[in-house]
């Protein structure tokens, strides 16, 4: 099993350019997430998808859009990149939280994005 | 609002010494708590999780954490540090309907001296 995979690993954009970050998981998880990681701030949730066909905003959704393409894939799009979006982006997946509570998340290796 | 506070952005220990990484949370409902570890240039991996079954939780690589409701704490410990433990550690709490929203602490970087 590859687990959670992300492409690309690195990307440099100019202000105003657009791009899509791709994420796929092969663990048959229903829930998927996008986070950004900035120094001293931990991880902050951008968007999540509780199950195929649904998406919801997290803590910092402004400037981003997402698409849950199918059960395996969840993409993150920056329509008009800004320097403030320079960060490391992580995709994660998990089982659907149920009566037993929340389940751990499995993370991809990350995409390091620089916006100049 | 729920939150997670990790005391100390950097912790340095000698190899063989006790590791103690501190985490305090605030939550209006019983929390689900996690510790994750991140090695350089990698994603996060689960170390252990608390789901109310037992207050002392054992994880991988010899780590354990104790849930103390009265202190709203979930500190991570390891009796004897190894060089391979050098990494960044994140405490996290799952909140909200369905538990989809996980709040992460700012992280504590652990340095291990030979």
PDB file of C-alpha atoms in Angstrom:
ATOM      1  CA  UNK A   1       0.000   0.000   0.000  1.00  0.00           C
ATOM      2  CA  UNK A   2       1.284   3.438  -0.911  1.00  0.00           C
ATOM      3  CA  UNK A   3      -0.880   5.074   1.782  1.00  0.00           C
ATOM      4  CA  UNK A   4      -1.430   8.763   1.010  1.00  0.00           C
ATOM      5  CA  UNK A   5       0.411  10.209  -1.977  1.00  0.00           C
ATOM      6  CA  UNK A   6       0.745  13.847  -2.984  1.00  0.00           C
ATOM      7  CA  UNK A   7       1.973  15.566  -6.129  1.00  0.00           C
ATOM      8  CA  UNK A   8       3.974  17.620  -6.721  1.00  0.00           C
ATOM      9  CA  UNK A   9       6.573  17.524  -3.934  1.00  0.00           C
ATOM     10  CA  UNK A  10       7.809  21.060  -4.647  1.00  0.00           C
ATOM     11  CA  UNK A  11       6.354  24.001  -6.546  1.00  0.00           C
ATOM     12  CA  UNK A  12       7.291  27.622  -7.104  1.00  0.00           C
ATOM     13  CA  UNK A  13       4.575  29.976  -8.323  1.00  0.00           C
ATOM     14  CA  UNK A  14       4.454  33.640  -9.179  1.00  0.00           C
ATOM     15  CA  UNK A  15       1.797  35.794  -7.531  1.00  0.00           C
ATOM     16  CA  UNK A  16      -1.487  35.410  -9.383  1.00  0.00           C
ATOM     17  CA  UNK A  17      -0.736  32.035 -10.919  1.00  0.00           C
ATOM     18  CA  UNK A  18      -2.995  29.064 -10.273  1.00  0.00           C
ATOM     19  CA  UNK A  19      -2.267  25.441  -9.528  1.00  0.00           C
ATOM     20  CA  UNK A  20      -3.841  22.246  -8.237  1.00  0.00           C
ATOM     21  CA  UNK A  21      -2.322  19.999  -5.603  1.00  0.00           C
ATOM     22  CA  UNK A  22      -3.245  16.358  -6.023  1.00  0.00           C
ATOM     23  CA  UNK A  23      -3.829  13.799  -3.288  1.00  0.00           C
ATOM     24  CA  UNK A  24      -4.783  10.132  -3.428  1.00  0.00           C
ATOM     25  CA  UNK A  25      -5.186   7.415  -0.804  1.00  0.00           C
ATOM     26  CA  UNK A  26      -5.446   3.659  -1.186  1.00  0.00           C
ATOM     27  CA  UNK A  27      -6.664   2.775   2.322  1.00  0.00           C
ATOM     28  CA  UNK A  28     -10.366   2.861   1.444  1.00  0.00           C
ATOM     29  CA  UNK A  29     -10.896   5.793   3.817  1.00  0.00           C
ATOM     30  CA  UNK A  30     -14.036   7.853   3.503  1.00  0.00           C
ATOM     31  CA  UNK A  31     -12.707  11.102   5.003  1.00  0.00           C
ATOM     32  CA  UNK A  32      -9.952  13.286   3.576  1.00  0.00           C
ATOM     33  CA  UNK A  33      -8.370  16.556   4.671  1.00  0.00           C
ATOM     34  CA  UNK A  34      -6.097  19.361   3.502  1.00  0.00           C
ATOM     35  CA  UNK A  35      -3.834  21.191   5.963  1.00  0.00           C
ATOM     36  CA  UNK A  36      -1.181  23.848   5.742  1.00  0.00           C
ATOM     37  CA  UNK A  37       1.828  23.884   8.041  1.00  0.00           C
ATOM     38  CA  UNK A  38       3.595  27.111   8.922  1.00  0.00           C
ATOM     39  CA  UNK A  39       6.480  27.519  11.378  1.00  0.00           C
ATOM     40  CA  UNK A  40       5.298  27.880  14.960  1.00  0.00           C
ATOM     41  CA  UNK A  41       1.648  27.383  14.058  1.00  0.00           C
ATOM     42  CA  UNK A  42       1.220  23.652  13.830  1.00  0.00           C
ATOM     43  CA  UNK A  43      -1.175  22.379  11.186  1.00  0.00           C
ATOM     44  CA  UNK A  44      -4.284  24.302  10.232  1.00  0.00           C
ATOM     45  CA  UNK A  45      -7.227  22.693   8.479  1.00  0.00           C
ATOM     46  CA  UNK A  46      -8.093  24.241   5.116  1.00  0.00           C
ATOM     47  CA  UNK A  47     -10.914  21.980   3.910  1.00  0.00           C
ATOM     48  CA  UNK A  48     -12.123  18.486   4.604  1.00  0.00           C
ATOM     49  CA  UNK A  49     -14.349  15.945   2.930  1.00  0.00           C
ATOM     50  CA  UNK A  50     -16.297  13.778   5.345  1.00  0.00           C
ATOM     51  CA  UNK A  51     -17.229  11.382   2.561  1.00  0.00           C
ATOM     52  CA  UNK A  52     -17.340  11.210  -1.215  1.00  0.00           C
ATOM     53  CA  UNK A  53     -19.526  13.993  -2.551  1.00  0.00           C
ATOM     54  CA  UNK A  54     -19.194  16.350   0.419  1.00  0.00           C
ATOM     55  CA  UNK A  55     -16.708  19.078   1.287  1.00  0.00           C
ATOM     56  CA  UNK A  56     -16.613  21.586   4.145  1.00  0.00           C
ATOM     57  CA  UNK A  57     -14.520  24.548   5.180  1.00  0.00           C
ATOM     58  CA  UNK A  58     -11.940  24.273   7.883  1.00  0.00           C
ATOM     59  CA  UNK A  59     -10.123  26.959   9.801  1.00  0.00           C
ATOM     60  CA  UNK A  60      -8.390  28.756   6.898  1.00  0.00           C
ATOM     61  CA  UNK A  61     -10.343  28.211   3.643  1.00  0.00           C
ATOM     62  CA  UNK A  62      -9.929  31.651   2.040  1.00  0.00           C
ATOM     63  CA  UNK A  63      -8.068  31.541  -1.265  1.00  0.00           C
ATOM     64  CA  UNK A  64      -8.559  27.805  -1.761  1.00  0.00           C
ATOM     65  CA  UNK A  65     -11.025  25.465  -3.405  1.00  0.00           C
ATOM     66  CA  UNK A  66     -11.261  21.684  -3.230  1.00  0.00           C
ATOM     67  CA  UNK A  67     -12.712  18.848  -5.255  1.00  0.00           C
ATOM     68  CA  UNK A  68     -13.449  15.352  -4.028  1.00  0.00           C
ATOM     69  CA  UNK A  69     -13.031  13.637  -7.352  1.00  0.00           C
ATOM     70  CA  UNK A  70     -13.901  10.154  -6.086  1.00  0.00           C
ATOM     71  CA  UNK A  71     -13.371   8.139  -2.924  1.00  0.00           C
ATOM     72  CA  UNK A  72      -9.596   7.976  -3.475  1.00  0.00           C
ATOM     73  CA  UNK A  73      -8.776  11.507  -4.650  1.00  0.00           C
ATOM     74  CA  UNK A  74      -9.072  14.960  -3.082  1.00  0.00           C
ATOM     75  CA  UNK A  75      -7.505  17.962  -4.806  1.00  0.00           C
ATOM     76  CA  UNK A  76      -6.722  21.468  -3.552  1.00  0.00           C
ATOM     77  CA  UNK A  77      -6.734  24.423  -5.947  1.00  0.00           C
ATOM     78  CA  UNK A  78      -5.188  27.840  -5.569  1.00  0.00           C
ATOM     79  CA  UNK A  79      -6.942  30.086  -8.089  1.00  0.00           C
ATOM     80  CA  UNK A  80      -4.710  33.134  -7.682  1.00  0.00           C
ATOM     81  CA  UNK A  81      -1.668  32.420  -5.556  1.00  0.00           C
ATOM     82  CA  UNK A  82      -0.451  34.986  -3.015  1.00  0.00           C
ATOM     83  CA  UNK A  83       2.831  35.112  -1.048  1.00  0.00           C
ATOM     84  CA  UNK A  84       0.804  34.432   2.131  1.00  0.00           C
ATOM     85  CA  UNK A  85       0.067  30.980   0.711  1.00  0.00           C
ATOM     86  CA  UNK A  86       3.731  30.002   0.856  1.00  0.00           C
ATOM     87  CA  UNK A  87       3.595  26.946   3.093  1.00  0.00           C
ATOM     88  CA  UNK A  88       3.868  23.178   3.287  1.00  0.00           C
ATOM     89  CA  UNK A  89       0.597  21.486   2.379  1.00  0.00           C
ATOM     90  CA  UNK A  90      -0.409  18.109   3.736  1.00  0.00           C
ATOM     91  CA  UNK A  91      -3.207  15.832   2.679  1.00  0.00           C
ATOM     92  CA  UNK A  92      -4.563  13.278   5.140  1.00  0.00           C
ATOM     93  CA  UNK A  93      -7.235  10.603   5.284  1.00  0.00           C
ATOM     94  CA  UNK A  94      -9.108   8.721   7.980  1.00  0.00           C
ATOM     95  CA  UNK A  95     -12.027   6.462   8.673  1.00  0.00           C
ATOM     96  CA  UNK A  96     -15.258   8.303   9.283  1.00  0.00           C
ATOM     97  CA  UNK A  97     -15.514   9.332  12.966  1.00  0.00           C
ATOM     98  CA  UNK A  98     -18.263   7.329  14.593  1.00  0.00           C
ATOM     99  CA  UNK A  99     -19.639   6.487  17.960  1.00  0.00           C
ATOM    100  CA  UNK A 100     -16.193   5.300  18.999  1.00  0.00           C
ATOM    101  CA  UNK A 101     -14.928   8.800  18.464  1.00  0.00           C
ATOM    102  CA  UNK A 102     -12.387  10.278  16.146  1.00  0.00           C
ATOM    103  CA  UNK A 103      -9.933   8.136  14.269  1.00  0.00           C
ATOM    104  CA  UNK A 104      -6.312   8.926  13.610  1.00  0.00           C
ATOM    105  CA  UNK A 105      -5.371  10.544  10.357  1.00  0.00           C
ATOM    106  CA  UNK A 106      -2.811   9.240   7.884  1.00  0.00           C
ATOM    107  CA  UNK A 107      -0.693  11.902   6.230  1.00  0.00           C
ATOM    108  CA  UNK A 108       0.991  12.272   2.881  1.00  0.00           C
ATOM    109  CA  UNK A 109       4.602  13.471   2.528  1.00  0.00           C
ATOM    110  CA  UNK A 110       3.595  17.066   1.804  1.00  0.00           C
ATOM    111  CA  UNK A 111       3.978  19.653  -0.958  1.00  0.00           C
ATOM    112  CA  UNK A 112       6.342  22.545  -0.347  1.00  0.00           C
ATOM    113  CA  UNK A 113       4.905  25.607  -2.116  1.00  0.00           C
ATOM    114  CA  UNK A 114       6.654  28.930  -2.558  1.00  0.00           C
ATOM    115  CA  UNK A 115       4.816  31.930  -3.999  1.00  0.00           C
ATOM    116  CA  UNK A 116       7.046  34.807  -5.118  1.00  0.00           C
TER     117      UNK A 116
ATOM    118  CA  UNK B   1     -13.529  27.104  21.759  1.00  0.00           C
ATOM    119  CA  UNK B   2     -11.267  24.103  21.882  1.00  0.00           C
ATOM    120  CA  UNK B   3      -7.530  24.646  21.889  1.00  0.00           C
ATOM    121  CA  UNK B   4      -4.239  22.852  22.411  1.00  0.00           C
ATOM    122  CA  UNK B   5      -1.162  24.338  24.069  1.00  0.00           C
ATOM    123  CA  UNK B   6       2.244  22.708  23.912  1.00  0.00           C
ATOM    124  CA  UNK B   7       4.644  24.120  26.458  1.00  0.00           C
ATOM    125  CA  UNK B   8       8.070  24.657  24.977  1.00  0.00           C
ATOM    126  CA  UNK B   9       8.735  24.974  21.274  1.00  0.00           C
ATOM    127  CA  UNK B  10      12.119  23.279  21.761  1.00  0.00           C
ATOM    128  CA  UNK B  11      13.192  20.599  24.234  1.00  0.00           C
ATOM    129  CA  UNK B  12      16.725  19.243  24.496  1.00  0.00           C
ATOM    130  CA  UNK B  13      17.653  16.046  26.351  1.00  0.00           C
ATOM    131  CA  UNK B  14      20.692  13.806  26.553  1.00  0.00           C
ATOM    132  CA  UNK B  15      20.582  10.324  25.110  1.00  0.00           C
ATOM    133  CA  UNK B  16      19.239   7.975  27.791  1.00  0.00           C
ATOM    134  CA  UNK B  17      17.450  10.732  29.713  1.00  0.00           C
ATOM    135  CA  UNK B  18      13.730  11.058  30.331  1.00  0.00           C
ATOM    136  CA  UNK B  19      11.685  12.740  27.629  1.00  0.00           C
ATOM    137  CA  UNK B  20       8.727  14.867  28.791  1.00  0.00           C
ATOM    138  CA  UNK B  21       6.725  16.882  26.278  1.00  0.00           C
ATOM    139  CA  UNK B  22       3.839  18.853  27.705  1.00  0.00           C
ATOM    140  CA  UNK B  23       0.367  19.307  26.260  1.00  0.00           C
ATOM    141  CA  UNK B  24      -2.669  21.016  27.749  1.00  0.00           C
ATOM    142  CA  UNK B  25      -6.044  21.192  26.059  1.00  0.00           C
ATOM    143  CA  UNK B  26      -9.319  22.932  26.541  1.00  0.00           C
ATOM    144  CA  UNK B  27     -12.516  21.232  25.499  1.00  0.00           C
ATOM    145  CA  UNK B  28     -16.124  21.560  26.535  1.00  0.00           C
ATOM    146  CA  UNK B  29     -16.776  17.894  25.854  1.00  0.00           C
ATOM    147  CA  UNK B  30     -14.717  14.750  26.471  1.00  0.00           C
ATOM    148  CA  UNK B  31     -11.862  15.022  24.023  1.00  0.00           C
ATOM    149  CA  UNK B  32     -10.161  12.601  21.719  1.00  0.00           C
ATOM    150  CA  UNK B  33      -6.466  13.321  22.027  1.00  0.00           C
ATOM    151  CA  UNK B  34      -3.541  12.373  19.832  1.00  0.00           C
ATOM    152  CA  UNK B  35       0.215  12.675  19.678  1.00  0.00           C
ATOM    153  CA  UNK B  36       1.832  12.709  16.243  1.00  0.00           C
ATOM    154  CA  UNK B  37       5.520  12.744  15.309  1.00  0.00           C
ATOM    155  CA  UNK B  38       7.048  14.399  12.250  1.00  0.00           C
ATOM    156  CA  UNK B  39      10.538  13.506  11.043  1.00  0.00           C
ATOM    157  CA  UNK B  40      12.318  15.987   8.758  1.00  0.00           C
ATOM    158  CA  UNK B  41      10.716  16.390   5.341  1.00  0.00           C
ATOM    159  CA  UNK B  42       8.012  13.842   6.099  1.00  0.00           C
ATOM    160  CA  UNK B  43       4.329  13.842   6.946  1.00  0.00           C
ATOM    161  CA  UNK B  44       2.960  13.248  10.436  1.00  0.00           C
ATOM    162  CA  UNK B  45       2.707   9.752  11.908  1.00  0.00           C
ATOM    163  CA  UNK B  46       0.529   8.684  14.820  1.00  0.00           C
ATOM    164  CA  UNK B  47       2.384   7.963  18.068  1.00  0.00           C
ATOM    165  CA  UNK B  48      -0.630   7.263  20.257  1.00  0.00           C
ATOM    166  CA  UNK B  49      -4.225   8.274  20.901  1.00  0.00           C
ATOM    167  CA  UNK B  50      -6.588   8.617  23.854  1.00  0.00           C
ATOM    168  CA  UNK B  51     -10.174   7.567  23.311  1.00  0.00           C
ATOM    169  CA  UNK B  52     -11.390   7.224  26.931  1.00  0.00           C
ATOM    170  CA  UNK B  53     -10.681   3.501  27.260  1.00  0.00           C
ATOM    171  CA  UNK B  54      -7.714   4.000  29.611  1.00  0.00           C
ATOM    172  CA  UNK B  55      -6.013   7.076  31.034  1.00  0.00           C
ATOM    173  CA  UNK B  56      -2.481   5.748  30.431  1.00  0.00           C
ATOM    174  CA  UNK B  57      -1.925   5.200  26.747  1.00  0.00           C
ATOM    175  CA  UNK B  58       1.027   3.370  25.288  1.00  0.00           C
ATOM    176  CA  UNK B  59       2.246   4.151  21.807  1.00  0.00           C
ATOM    177  CA  UNK B  60       4.963   3.196  19.411  1.00  0.00           C
ATOM    178  CA  UNK B  61       8.721   3.491  20.006  1.00  0.00           C
ATOM    179  CA  UNK B  62       8.348   3.329  23.802  1.00  0.00           C
ATOM    180  CA  UNK B  63       6.301   6.503  24.183  1.00  0.00           C
ATOM    181  CA  UNK B  64       3.309   6.825  26.466  1.00  0.00           C
ATOM    182  CA  UNK B  65       0.959   9.571  27.588  1.00  0.00           C
ATOM    183  CA  UNK B  66      -1.345  10.016  30.549  1.00  0.00           C
ATOM    184  CA  UNK B  67      -4.717  11.724  30.323  1.00  0.00           C
ATOM    185  CA  UNK B  68      -5.403  13.830  33.419  1.00  0.00           C
ATOM    186  CA  UNK B  69      -8.846  15.355  33.280  1.00  0.00           C
ATOM    187  CA  UNK B  70      -8.385  17.456  36.426  1.00  0.00           C
ATOM    188  CA  UNK B  71      -5.313  19.083  34.910  1.00  0.00           C
ATOM    189  CA  UNK B  72      -6.602  19.056  31.301  1.00  0.00           C
ATOM    190  CA  UNK B  73      -3.250  17.593  30.332  1.00  0.00           C
ATOM    191  CA  UNK B  74      -1.982  14.852  28.049  1.00  0.00           C
ATOM    192  CA  UNK B  75       1.789  14.904  28.491  1.00  0.00           C
ATOM    193  CA  UNK B  76       4.016  12.603  26.412  1.00  0.00           C
ATOM    194  CA  UNK B  77       6.871  10.704  28.063  1.00  0.00           C
ATOM    195  CA  UNK B  78       9.583   8.219  27.230  1.00  0.00           C
ATOM    196  CA  UNK B  79      11.881   6.833  29.945  1.00  0.00           C
ATOM    197  CA  UNK B  80      15.075   6.838  27.887  1.00  0.00           C
ATOM    198  CA  UNK B  81      15.696   9.037  24.854  1.00  0.00           C
ATOM    199  CA  UNK B  82      17.350   7.673  21.743  1.00  0.00           C
ATOM    200  CA  UNK B  83      19.027   9.665  19.011  1.00  0.00           C
ATOM    201  CA  UNK B  84      16.339   8.488  16.599  1.00  0.00           C
ATOM    202  CA  UNK B  85      13.673  10.268  18.701  1.00  0.00           C
ATOM    203  CA  UNK B  86      14.855  13.645  17.420  1.00  0.00           C
ATOM    204  CA  UNK B  87      11.821  15.021  15.583  1.00  0.00           C
ATOM    205  CA  UNK B  88       8.907  17.414  15.987  1.00  0.00           C
ATOM    206  CA  UNK B  89       5.972  16.281  18.095  1.00  0.00           C
ATOM    207  CA  UNK B  90       2.413  17.528  17.831  1.00  0.00           C
ATOM    208  CA  UNK B  91      -0.410  17.179  20.307  1.00  0.00           C
ATOM    209  CA  UNK B  92      -3.898  17.284  18.767  1.00  0.00           C
ATOM    210  CA  UNK B  93      -7.532  17.200  19.856  1.00  0.00           C
ATOM    211  CA  UNK B  94     -10.529  16.234  17.749  1.00  0.00           C
ATOM    212  CA  UNK B  95     -13.541  18.448  18.145  1.00  0.00           C
ATOM    213  CA  UNK B  96     -16.825  19.320  16.589  1.00  0.00           C
ATOM    214  CA  UNK B  97     -19.706  17.276  15.263  1.00  0.00           C
ATOM    215  CA  UNK B  98     -18.425  13.993  13.960  1.00  0.00           C
ATOM    216  CA  UNK B  99     -14.877  14.678  15.121  1.00  0.00           C
ATOM    217  CA  UNK B 100     -13.687  15.835  11.709  1.00  0.00           C
ATOM    218  CA  UNK B 101     -11.976  18.986  12.867  1.00  0.00           C
ATOM    219  CA  UNK B 102      -8.657  18.287  14.538  1.00  0.00           C
ATOM    220  CA  UNK B 103      -6.873  21.117  16.324  1.00  0.00           C
ATOM    221  CA  UNK B 104      -3.089  20.781  16.415  1.00  0.00           C
ATOM    222  CA  UNK B 105      -0.706  22.347  18.868  1.00  0.00           C
ATOM    223  CA  UNK B 106       2.178  24.453  17.572  1.00  0.00           C
ATOM    224  CA  UNK B 107       4.607  21.561  17.985  1.00  0.00           C
ATOM    225  CA  UNK B 108       7.651  20.816  20.121  1.00  0.00           C
ATOM    226  CA  UNK B 109      10.962  20.053  18.492  1.00  0.00           C
ATOM    227  CA  UNK B 110      12.935  17.448  20.428  1.00  0.00           C
ATOM    228  CA  UNK B 111      16.715  17.502  20.255  1.00  0.00           C
ATOM    229  CA  UNK B 112      18.696  14.537  21.577  1.00  0.00           C
ATOM    230  CA  UNK B 113      22.333  15.086  22.529  1.00  0.00           C
ATOM    231  CA  UNK B 114      24.894  12.290  22.412  1.00  0.00           C
TER     232      UNK B 114
END
